[in-house]
């Protein structure tokens, strides 16, 4: 039980940074939405890109199996976004993944902008998905911040060198990955159920 509290100790120790991560994510997301509402062609271009790269077809092919759909969403969120977009770049260049993800948050806003009645209706159940997944991403961004801070300023984690600071930062990042993973799992399951079972009746009205 003592070890389970460790992620929350790290969050409390960096509460201001965690709140800043949240503010940045939602600010860029809402900015993306605003940009798409002002320039609808941005949203149209994003949808066209999803058609061209096969994303839309993949989603349609998974709609018959809610658990496989959940697993696919989880894999994309954890591997493609959390690991490859946020953590891995930050393990090479301090804080780089935070900037890269904020660009993606802007893109999420463009993609989900309520440019028509259908998208606006979808946002009603999907807003909970956004809340859950963005909290998970905020934790991963915090992990990247903690790693970068320990790497550049090893004294903040009681390390005698940057190498040791890097390793201790990785340890703290790993602890933060635990609650983030729980949120990713919850978000993936809810998103799959939402898209398959909640959205169709809503749009049929």
Tab-separated table of C-alpha atoms in Angstrom:
chain	number	residue	atom	x	y	z
A	1	UNK	CA	0.000	0.000	0.000
A	2	UNK	CA	2.891	2.343	0.778
A	3	UNK	CA	4.225	1.895	-2.760
A	4	UNK	CA	0.791	2.631	-4.251
A	5	UNK	CA	0.957	6.098	-2.675
A	6	UNK	CA	4.252	6.932	-4.378
A	7	UNK	CA	2.725	8.326	-7.608
A	8	UNK	CA	0.508	10.645	-5.592
A	9	UNK	CA	3.483	11.852	-3.545
A	10	UNK	CA	5.227	12.775	-6.794
A	11	UNK	CA	2.123	14.577	-8.049
A	12	UNK	CA	1.814	16.539	-4.802
A	13	UNK	CA	5.506	17.458	-4.950
A	14	UNK	CA	4.992	18.846	-8.473
A	15	UNK	CA	1.400	20.004	-8.142
A	16	UNK	CA	2.012	23.378	-9.786
A	17	UNK	CA	3.620	21.727	-12.822
A	18	UNK	CA	0.744	19.233	-13.022
A	19	UNK	CA	-1.803	22.051	-13.026
A	20	UNK	CA	0.175	23.869	-15.697
A	21	UNK	CA	0.187	20.722	-17.856
A	22	UNK	CA	-3.594	20.527	-17.546
A	23	UNK	CA	-4.014	24.197	-18.403
A	24	UNK	CA	-1.776	23.880	-21.472
A	25	UNK	CA	-3.576	20.805	-22.798
A	26	UNK	CA	-7.046	22.329	-22.532
A	27	UNK	CA	-5.868	25.708	-23.809
A	28	UNK	CA	-4.371	24.190	-26.972
A	29	UNK	CA	-7.358	21.877	-27.411
A	30	UNK	CA	-9.827	24.755	-27.180
A	31	UNK	CA	-7.628	26.873	-29.436
A	32	UNK	CA	-7.759	24.110	-32.027
A	33	UNK	CA	-11.533	23.971	-31.725
A	34	UNK	CA	-11.764	27.722	-32.140
A	35	UNK	CA	-9.509	27.650	-35.196
A	36	UNK	CA	-11.655	24.943	-36.820
A	37	UNK	CA	-14.842	26.888	-36.123
A	38	UNK	CA	-13.328	29.970	-37.733
A	39	UNK	CA	-11.807	27.997	-40.596
A	40	UNK	CA	-13.945	24.863	-41.213
A	41	UNK	CA	-11.562	23.732	-43.936
A	42	UNK	CA	-9.113	22.738	-41.175
A	43	UNK	CA	-11.605	20.200	-39.829
A	44	UNK	CA	-12.436	18.996	-43.344
A	45	UNK	CA	-8.740	18.507	-44.119
A	46	UNK	CA	-8.270	16.486	-40.937
A	47	UNK	CA	-11.206	14.208	-41.775
A	48	UNK	CA	-9.894	13.759	-45.306
A	49	UNK	CA	-6.482	12.790	-43.925
A	50	UNK	CA	-8.109	10.127	-41.717
A	51	UNK	CA	-9.857	8.714	-44.762
A	52	UNK	CA	-6.625	8.621	-46.743
A	53	UNK	CA	-4.452	7.022	-44.046
A	54	UNK	CA	-7.027	4.322	-43.280
A	55	UNK	CA	-7.894	5.488	-39.764
A	56	UNK	CA	-11.596	5.863	-40.544
A	57	UNK	CA	-11.755	2.403	-42.159
A	58	UNK	CA	-9.981	0.859	-39.161
A	59	UNK	CA	-12.523	2.357	-36.761
A	60	UNK	CA	-15.439	1.063	-38.831
A	61	UNK	CA	-13.908	-2.440	-38.975
A	62	UNK	CA	-13.712	-2.575	-35.164
A	63	UNK	CA	-17.266	-1.486	-34.378
A	64	UNK	CA	-18.511	-5.084	-34.098
A	65	UNK	CA	-16.200	-5.980	-31.205
A	66	UNK	CA	-16.222	-3.551	-28.289
A	67	UNK	CA	-13.322	-5.236	-26.467
A	68	UNK	CA	-11.057	-5.376	-29.514
A	69	UNK	CA	-11.955	-1.740	-30.166
A	70	UNK	CA	-11.054	-0.895	-26.549
A	71	UNK	CA	-7.729	-2.688	-26.865
A	72	UNK	CA	-6.931	-0.843	-30.103
A	73	UNK	CA	-7.753	2.528	-28.530
A	74	UNK	CA	-5.581	1.647	-25.529
A	75	UNK	CA	-2.664	0.626	-27.752
A	76	UNK	CA	-2.865	3.851	-29.764
A	77	UNK	CA	-3.120	6.066	-26.681
A	78	UNK	CA	-0.335	4.342	-24.751
A	79	UNK	CA	2.143	3.394	-27.458
A	80	UNK	CA	1.634	5.970	-30.194
A	81	UNK	CA	0.868	9.016	-28.069
A	82	UNK	CA	2.135	8.506	-24.504
A	83	UNK	CA	5.336	6.596	-25.298
A	84	UNK	CA	6.350	7.640	-28.824
A	85	UNK	CA	5.065	11.224	-28.733
A	86	UNK	CA	5.678	12.315	-25.130
A	87	UNK	CA	8.103	10.054	-23.279
A	88	UNK	CA	10.594	8.894	-25.909
A	89	UNK	CA	11.399	12.384	-27.287
A	90	UNK	CA	11.769	13.648	-23.701
A	91	UNK	CA	14.244	10.848	-22.969
A	92	UNK	CA	16.440	12.233	-25.748
A	93	UNK	CA	15.864	15.992	-25.425
A	94	UNK	CA	14.503	17.310	-22.096
A	95	UNK	CA	10.816	18.324	-22.274
A	96	UNK	CA	10.638	17.856	-26.070
A	97	UNK	CA	7.701	15.461	-25.866
A	98	UNK	CA	5.642	18.030	-23.981
A	99	UNK	CA	5.869	20.462	-26.893
A	100	UNK	CA	5.150	17.720	-29.431
A	101	UNK	CA	2.027	16.606	-27.575
A	102	UNK	CA	0.725	20.149	-27.214
A	103	UNK	CA	0.801	20.367	-31.007
A	104	UNK	CA	-1.260	17.167	-31.094
A	105	UNK	CA	-3.684	18.617	-28.520
A	106	UNK	CA	-4.298	21.472	-30.957
A	107	UNK	CA	-4.978	18.861	-33.636
A	108	UNK	CA	-7.434	17.050	-31.364
A	109	UNK	CA	-9.327	20.310	-31.000
A	110	UNK	CA	-9.426	20.779	-34.770
A	111	UNK	CA	-10.705	17.221	-35.254
A	112	UNK	CA	-13.416	17.423	-32.580
A	113	UNK	CA	-14.639	20.957	-33.233
A	114	UNK	CA	-18.474	21.094	-33.342
A	115	UNK	CA	-18.601	22.344	-36.919
A	116	UNK	CA	-22.020	20.758	-37.474
A	117	UNK	CA	-24.924	19.345	-35.476
A	118	UNK	CA	-23.662	15.763	-35.711
A	119	UNK	CA	-20.271	16.569	-34.212
A	120	UNK	CA	-21.895	18.703	-31.533
A	121	UNK	CA	-24.116	15.764	-30.496
A	122	UNK	CA	-21.168	13.371	-30.464
A	123	UNK	CA	-19.319	15.700	-28.101
A	124	UNK	CA	-21.987	15.201	-25.424
A	125	UNK	CA	-20.902	11.639	-24.498
A	126	UNK	CA	-17.371	12.105	-25.845
A	127	UNK	CA	-16.597	14.933	-23.430
A	128	UNK	CA	-16.065	12.351	-20.677
A	129	UNK	CA	-13.580	10.496	-22.891
A	130	UNK	CA	-11.722	13.749	-23.452
A	131	UNK	CA	-11.612	14.467	-19.720
A	132	UNK	CA	-10.307	11.001	-18.779
A	133	UNK	CA	-7.715	10.744	-21.536
A	134	UNK	CA	-6.444	14.289	-21.111
A	135	UNK	CA	-5.860	13.606	-17.417
A	136	UNK	CA	-3.820	10.568	-18.406
A	137	UNK	CA	-1.836	12.640	-20.903
A	138	UNK	CA	-1.273	15.326	-18.263
A	139	UNK	CA	0.291	12.676	-16.016
A	140	UNK	CA	2.553	11.489	-18.838
A	141	UNK	CA	3.543	15.092	-19.549
A	142	UNK	CA	4.306	15.497	-15.846
A	143	UNK	CA	6.477	12.387	-16.072
A	144	UNK	CA	8.391	14.001	-18.942
A	145	UNK	CA	8.757	17.182	-16.889
A	146	UNK	CA	9.996	15.302	-13.800
A	147	UNK	CA	12.515	13.417	-15.938
A	148	UNK	CA	13.805	16.577	-17.603
A	149	UNK	CA	14.057	18.452	-14.311
A	150	UNK	CA	15.969	15.643	-12.610
A	151	UNK	CA	18.218	15.342	-15.660
A	152	UNK	CA	19.120	19.035	-15.894
A	153	UNK	CA	19.114	19.717	-12.147
A	154	UNK	CA	20.139	16.444	-10.462
A	155	UNK	CA	20.389	18.145	-7.089
A	156	UNK	CA	16.589	18.436	-6.962
A	157	UNK	CA	16.365	14.639	-6.617
A	158	UNK	CA	19.464	14.296	-4.458
A	159	UNK	CA	21.596	12.908	-7.283
A	160	UNK	CA	25.342	13.641	-7.503
A	161	UNK	CA	25.455	13.727	-11.308
A	162	UNK	CA	23.216	14.225	-14.313
A	163	UNK	CA	23.451	10.536	-15.138
A	164	UNK	CA	22.141	9.649	-11.698
A	165	UNK	CA	19.563	12.406	-11.962
A	166	UNK	CA	18.385	10.972	-15.280
A	167	UNK	CA	18.001	7.497	-13.771
A	168	UNK	CA	16.109	8.789	-10.739
A	169	UNK	CA	13.934	10.886	-13.016
A	170	UNK	CA	13.125	7.765	-15.031
A	171	UNK	CA	12.110	6.046	-11.820
A	172	UNK	CA	9.719	8.836	-10.909
A	173	UNK	CA	8.349	8.884	-14.461
A	174	UNK	CA	7.659	5.154	-14.189
A	175	UNK	CA	5.681	5.684	-10.973
A	176	UNK	CA	3.576	8.349	-12.688
A	177	UNK	CA	2.922	5.900	-15.499
A	178	UNK	CA	0.856	3.702	-13.172
A	179	UNK	CA	-2.113	6.053	-12.580
A	180	UNK	CA	-1.818	7.211	-16.198
A	181	UNK	CA	-2.192	3.605	-17.387
A	182	UNK	CA	-5.265	3.110	-15.201
A	183	UNK	CA	-6.849	6.208	-16.734
A	184	UNK	CA	-5.917	5.040	-20.231
A	185	UNK	CA	-7.640	1.698	-19.613
A	186	UNK	CA	-10.779	3.341	-18.226
A	187	UNK	CA	-10.817	5.864	-21.060
A	188	UNK	CA	-10.360	3.211	-23.752
A	189	UNK	CA	-13.194	1.033	-22.440
A	190	UNK	CA	-15.552	3.982	-22.058
A	191	UNK	CA	-14.672	5.395	-25.486
A	192	UNK	CA	-15.375	2.074	-27.198
A	193	UNK	CA	-18.728	1.673	-25.406
A	194	UNK	CA	-19.564	5.308	-26.096
A	195	UNK	CA	-18.909	5.087	-29.837
A	196	UNK	CA	-20.658	1.738	-30.285
A	197	UNK	CA	-23.609	2.042	-27.904
A	198	UNK	CA	-24.184	5.693	-26.970
A	199	UNK	CA	-23.518	7.666	-30.147
A	200	UNK	CA	-25.790	5.788	-32.636
A	201	UNK	CA	-29.032	6.256	-30.624
A	202	UNK	CA	-28.099	9.883	-30.022
A	203	UNK	CA	-27.693	10.529	-33.746
A	204	UNK	CA	-30.848	8.579	-34.614
A	205	UNK	CA	-33.112	11.037	-32.802
